[in-house]
mmCIF file of C-alpha atoms in Angstrom:
data_model
loop_
_atom_site.group_PDB
_atom_site.id
_atom_site.type_symbol
_atom_site.label_atom_id
_atom_site.label_comp_id
_atom_site.label_asym_id
_atom_site.label_seq_id
_atom_site.Cartn_x
_atom_site.Cartn_y
_atom_site.Cartn_z
ATOM 1 C CA UNK A 1 -232.406 178.797 -25.225
ATOM 2 C CA UNK A 2 -230.385 177.619 -28.024
ATOM 3 C CA UNK A 3 -227.289 179.618 -28.676
ATOM 4 C CA UNK A 4 -225.811 177.770 -31.641
ATOM 5 C CA UNK A 5 -226.185 174.615 -33.797
ATOM 6 C CA UNK A 6 -223.423 172.957 -35.955
ATOM 7 C CA UNK A 7 -223.047 169.833 -38.015
ATOM 8 C CA UNK A 8 -220.243 168.319 -39.929
ATOM 9 C CA UNK A 9 -219.815 165.146 -42.089
ATOM 10 C CA UNK A 10 -216.235 163.768 -42.398
ATOM 11 C CA UNK A 11 -214.932 161.049 -44.820
ATOM 12 C CA UNK A 12 -213.245 158.360 -42.832
ATOM 13 C CA UNK A 13 -211.080 157.348 -45.662
ATOM 14 C CA UNK A 14 -209.931 160.832 -46.098
ATOM 15 C CA UNK A 15 -208.925 160.947 -42.437
ATOM 16 C CA UNK A 16 -207.199 157.613 -42.712
ATOM 17 C CA UNK A 17 -205.175 158.802 -45.651
ATOM 18 C CA UNK A 18 -204.161 161.971 -43.716
ATOM 19 C CA UNK A 19 -203.208 159.858 -40.800
ATOM 20 C CA UNK A 20 -201.087 157.668 -43.088
ATOM 21 C CA UNK A 21 -199.581 160.702 -44.845
ATOM 22 C CA UNK A 22 -198.886 163.093 -41.923
ATOM 23 C CA UNK A 23 -199.163 160.704 -38.812
ATOM 24 C CA UNK A 24 -198.255 162.403 -35.630
ATOM 25 C CA UNK A 25 -197.953 165.832 -37.137
ATOM 26 C CA UNK A 26 -201.404 165.630 -37.932
ATOM 27 C CA UNK A 27 -202.566 164.073 -34.721
ATOM 28 C CA UNK A 28 -200.712 166.521 -32.540
ATOM 29 C CA UNK A 29 -201.929 169.531 -34.588
ATOM 30 C CA UNK A 30 -205.712 168.673 -34.285
ATOM 31 C CA UNK A 31 -206.278 166.319 -31.312
ATOM 32 C CA UNK A 32 -205.617 166.445 -27.686
ATOM 33 C CA UNK A 33 -203.648 163.757 -25.788
ATOM 34 C CA UNK A 34 -206.914 162.548 -24.488
ATOM 35 C CA UNK A 35 -208.565 162.140 -27.831
ATOM 36 C CA UNK A 36 -205.378 160.587 -29.275
ATOM 37 C CA UNK A 37 -205.330 157.962 -26.471
ATOM 38 C CA UNK A 38 -209.031 157.185 -26.991
ATOM 39 C CA UNK A 39 -208.533 156.821 -30.778
ATOM 40 C CA UNK A 40 -205.416 154.665 -30.461
ATOM 41 C CA UNK A 41 -207.260 152.087 -28.181
ATOM 42 C CA UNK A 42 -210.080 151.637 -30.654
ATOM 43 C CA UNK A 43 -210.330 149.033 -33.453
ATOM 44 C CA UNK A 44 -211.495 151.737 -35.897
ATOM 45 C CA UNK A 45 -208.782 154.365 -35.309
ATOM 46 C CA UNK A 46 -209.615 156.498 -38.449
ATOM 47 C CA UNK A 47 -213.294 156.325 -37.601
ATOM 48 C CA UNK A 48 -212.660 157.575 -34.124
ATOM 49 C CA UNK A 49 -210.511 160.334 -35.333
ATOM 50 C CA UNK A 50 -213.099 161.290 -38.092
ATOM 51 C CA UNK A 51 -215.883 161.615 -35.676
ATOM 52 C CA UNK A 52 -213.775 163.852 -33.466
ATOM 53 C CA UNK A 53 -212.729 165.989 -36.453
ATOM 54 C CA UNK A 54 -216.401 166.361 -37.374
ATOM 55 C CA UNK A 55 -217.286 167.372 -33.761
ATOM 56 C CA UNK A 56 -214.582 170.120 -33.821
ATOM 57 C CA UNK A 57 -215.918 171.381 -37.043
ATOM 58 C CA UNK A 58 -219.526 171.315 -35.819
ATOM 59 C CA UNK A 59 -218.528 173.026 -32.584
ATOM 60 C CA UNK A 60 -216.782 175.879 -34.383
ATOM 61 C CA UNK A 61 -219.959 176.286 -36.510
ATOM 62 C CA UNK A 62 -222.184 176.320 -33.376
ATOM 63 C CA UNK A 63 -219.818 178.949 -31.894
ATOM 64 C CA UNK A 64 -220.572 180.949 -34.994
ATOM 65 C CA UNK A 65 -216.920 181.268 -36.151
ATOM 66 C CA UNK A 66 -215.850 178.300 -38.113
ATOM 67 C CA UNK A 67 -212.186 177.487 -37.846
ATOM 68 C CA UNK A 68 -211.089 180.697 -39.795
ATOM 69 C CA UNK A 69 -211.608 183.140 -36.888
ATOM 70 C CA UNK A 70 -208.796 181.951 -34.533
ATOM 71 C CA UNK A 71 -210.077 178.984 -32.864
ATOM 72 C CA UNK A 72 -207.490 176.344 -32.444
ATOM 73 C CA UNK A 73 -208.337 172.671 -33.257
ATOM 74 C CA UNK A 74 -207.155 171.773 -29.634
ATOM 75 C CA UNK A 75 -209.431 174.479 -28.086
ATOM 76 C CA UNK A 76 -212.183 172.051 -28.663
ATOM 77 C CA UNK A 77 -211.902 168.600 -27.128
ATOM 78 C CA UNK A 78 -214.169 165.504 -27.218
ATOM 79 C CA UNK A 79 -214.225 163.119 -24.190
ATOM 80 C CA UNK A 80 -216.580 160.587 -23.117
ATOM 81 C CA UNK A 81 -218.560 160.049 -19.879
ATOM 82 C CA UNK A 82 -218.396 156.714 -18.264
ATOM 83 C CA UNK A 83 -221.605 155.864 -19.972
ATOM 84 C CA UNK A 84 -219.918 156.427 -23.370
ATOM 85 C CA UNK A 85 -221.756 159.691 -24.023
ATOM 86 C CA UNK A 86 -219.596 162.173 -25.899
ATOM 87 C CA UNK A 87 -218.958 165.633 -24.315
ATOM 88 C CA UNK A 88 -217.215 168.693 -25.541
ATOM 89 C CA UNK A 89 -214.832 170.900 -23.543
ATOM 90 C CA UNK A 90 -213.685 174.150 -24.900
ATOM 91 C CA UNK A 91 -210.606 176.241 -23.853
ATOM 92 C CA UNK A 92 -208.763 179.191 -25.159
ATOM 93 C CA UNK A 93 -210.402 181.412 -27.782
ATOM 94 C CA UNK A 94 -213.272 178.886 -28.051
ATOM 95 C CA UNK A 95 -214.041 179.256 -24.371
ATOM 96 C CA UNK A 96 -213.843 183.014 -24.726
ATOM 97 C CA UNK A 97 -216.273 182.949 -27.622
ATOM 98 C CA UNK A 98 -218.641 180.738 -25.685
ATOM 99 C CA UNK A 99 -218.525 183.109 -22.768
ATOM 100 C CA UNK A 100 -219.368 185.937 -25.001
ATOM 101 C CA UNK A 101 -222.279 184.385 -26.611
ATOM 102 C CA UNK A 102 -223.872 183.240 -23.230
ATOM 103 C CA UNK A 103 -226.285 185.682 -21.689
ATOM 104 C CA UNK A 104 -225.784 187.033 -18.250
ATOM 105 C CA UNK A 105 -227.258 184.779 -15.641
ATOM 106 C CA UNK A 106 -226.956 181.680 -17.756
ATOM 107 C CA UNK A 107 -224.722 178.625 -18.070
ATOM 108 C CA UNK A 108 -223.700 177.334 -21.407
ATOM 109 C CA UNK A 109 -224.041 173.571 -22.156
ATOM 110 C CA UNK A 110 -222.675 171.966 -25.167
ATOM 111 C CA UNK A 111 -224.345 168.940 -26.485
ATOM 112 C CA UNK A 112 -222.685 166.681 -28.929
ATOM 113 C CA UNK A 113 -223.549 163.499 -30.686
ATOM 114 C CA UNK A 114 -221.403 161.408 -32.957
ATOM 115 C CA UNK A 115 -222.131 158.652 -35.445
ATOM 116 C CA UNK A 116 -220.386 156.765 -38.212
ATOM 117 C CA UNK A 117 -221.408 154.570 -41.162
ATOM 118 C CA UNK A 118 -218.217 153.814 -43.094
ATOM 119 C CA UNK A 119 -217.186 155.756 -44.995
ATOM 120 C CA UNK A 120 -218.889 158.643 -43.244
ATOM 121 C CA UNK A 121 -218.602 160.097 -39.671
ATOM 122 C CA UNK A 122 -221.043 162.748 -38.489
ATOM 123 C CA UNK A 123 -221.338 165.109 -35.512
ATOM 124 C CA UNK A 124 -224.102 167.351 -34.417
ATOM 125 C CA UNK A 125 -223.309 170.053 -31.700
ATOM 126 C CA UNK A 126 -225.942 172.251 -29.955
ATOM 127 C CA UNK A 127 -224.974 175.046 -27.522
ATOM 128 C CA UNK A 128 -227.758 175.804 -25.031
ATOM 129 C CA UNK A 129 -227.958 178.393 -22.301
ATOM 130 C CA UNK A 130 -229.548 177.355 -19.111
ATOM 131 C CA UNK A 131 -230.517 179.903 -16.347
ATOM 132 C CA UNK A 132 -227.930 179.716 -13.651
ATOM 133 C CA UNK A 133 -229.048 177.962 -10.575
#
């Protein structure tokens, strides 16, 4: 069953300008070390950050909270499987919220997809509850 859906569209040029203006202060406030390492290895650094920014926004919406209700940016983290498929991990308050919304006897699975077409980056998140095995 679907527990939540969220989407977000981020402007890559806006993220690039924010990186130029605030640098590590912005990176360290919003992105985990793993996300930063991934972005800094990429040719399109700003695009990589923009997709992850959008994924965090989309995830907070799928959790039904947005970012105004206490979820920290770093409570949501995008990593990639060896295949390149993006995945979302949640910790802290985001994990607590996910656990609250997951029905007993079910396991939550967060699906995430990312795309970009300069100057836009987009993310879509679906939170699914699957019966526990």
